[in-house]
Short mmCIF file of C-alpha atoms in Angstrom, two decimals:
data_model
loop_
_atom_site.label_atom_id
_atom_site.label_comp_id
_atom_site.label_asym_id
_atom_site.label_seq_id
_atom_site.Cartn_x
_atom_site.Cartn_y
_atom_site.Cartn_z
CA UNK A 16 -16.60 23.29 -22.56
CA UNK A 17 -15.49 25.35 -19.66
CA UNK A 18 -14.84 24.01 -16.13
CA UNK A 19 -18.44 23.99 -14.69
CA UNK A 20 -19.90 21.98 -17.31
CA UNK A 21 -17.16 19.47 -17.18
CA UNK A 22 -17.84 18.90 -13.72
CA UNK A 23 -21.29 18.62 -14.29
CA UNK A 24 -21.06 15.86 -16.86
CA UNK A 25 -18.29 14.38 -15.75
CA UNK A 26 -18.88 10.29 -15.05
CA UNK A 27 -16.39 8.19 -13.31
CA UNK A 28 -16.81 4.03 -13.85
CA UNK A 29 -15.08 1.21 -12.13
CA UNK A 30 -15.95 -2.15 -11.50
CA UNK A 31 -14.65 -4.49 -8.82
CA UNK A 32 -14.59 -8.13 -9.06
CA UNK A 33 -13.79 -8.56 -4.99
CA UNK A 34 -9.86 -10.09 -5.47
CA UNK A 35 -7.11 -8.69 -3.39
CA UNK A 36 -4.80 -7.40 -5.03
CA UNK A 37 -1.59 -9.10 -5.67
CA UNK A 38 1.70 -9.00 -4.01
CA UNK A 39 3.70 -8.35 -6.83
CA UNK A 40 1.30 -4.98 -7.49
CA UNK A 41 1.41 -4.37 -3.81
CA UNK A 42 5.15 -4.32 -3.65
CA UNK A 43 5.16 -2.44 -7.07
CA UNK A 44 2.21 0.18 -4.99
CA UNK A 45 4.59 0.61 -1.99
CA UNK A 46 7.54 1.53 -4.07
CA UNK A 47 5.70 4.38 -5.60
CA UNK A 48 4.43 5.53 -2.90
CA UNK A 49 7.76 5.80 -1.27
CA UNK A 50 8.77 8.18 -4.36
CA UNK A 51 5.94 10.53 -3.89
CA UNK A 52 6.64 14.09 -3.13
CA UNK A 53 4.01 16.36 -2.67
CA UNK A 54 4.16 19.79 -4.67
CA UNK A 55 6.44 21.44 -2.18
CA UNK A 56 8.98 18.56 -2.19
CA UNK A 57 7.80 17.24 1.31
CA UNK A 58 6.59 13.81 2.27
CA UNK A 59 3.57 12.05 1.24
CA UNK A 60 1.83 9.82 3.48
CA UNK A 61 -0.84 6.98 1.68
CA UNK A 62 -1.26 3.69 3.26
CA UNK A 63 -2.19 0.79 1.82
CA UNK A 64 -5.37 -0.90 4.32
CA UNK A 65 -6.38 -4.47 4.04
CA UNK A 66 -10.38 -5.18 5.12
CA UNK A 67 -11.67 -8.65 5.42
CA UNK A 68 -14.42 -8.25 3.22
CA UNK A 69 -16.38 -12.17 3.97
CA UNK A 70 -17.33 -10.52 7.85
CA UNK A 71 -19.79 -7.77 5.59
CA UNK A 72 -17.38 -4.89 5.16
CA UNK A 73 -18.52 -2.10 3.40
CA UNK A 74 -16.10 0.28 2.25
CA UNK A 75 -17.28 3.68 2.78
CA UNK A 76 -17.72 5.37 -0.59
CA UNK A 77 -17.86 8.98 -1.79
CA UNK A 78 -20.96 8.48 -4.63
CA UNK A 79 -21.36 4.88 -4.73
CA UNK A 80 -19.73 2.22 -5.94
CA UNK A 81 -21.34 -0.60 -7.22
CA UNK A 82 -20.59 -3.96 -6.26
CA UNK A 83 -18.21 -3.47 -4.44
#
């Protein structure tokens, strides 16, 4: 299969049951994140956001996301 038609069937799947995620995967999250190095060797920045999803949030999606 070359690169085009991989793209074109390609199917991603999660599901989301609406729990925050823990601390202990949190803390385990940040310390990756600290590690990260981009290609180069420089700095990565990812943040880690917190929504209060009983006011209605939506997260914004690229596709959709069901249930979320």
């Amino acid at each position: 299969m070359n690169i085009i038609e991989a793209i074109k069937v390609r199917r991603s799947v999660r599901s989301f049951n609406g729990a925050s995620i823990s601390e202990t995967d949190k803390e385990e999250l940040t310390k990756v994140i600290e590690e990260v190095t981009d290609p180069f060797g420089g700095r990565v920045t990812i943040r880690l956001k917190e929504f209060d999803m009983k006011d209605g949030y939506k997260p914004s999606t690229y596709g959709m996301i069901k249930g979320a």
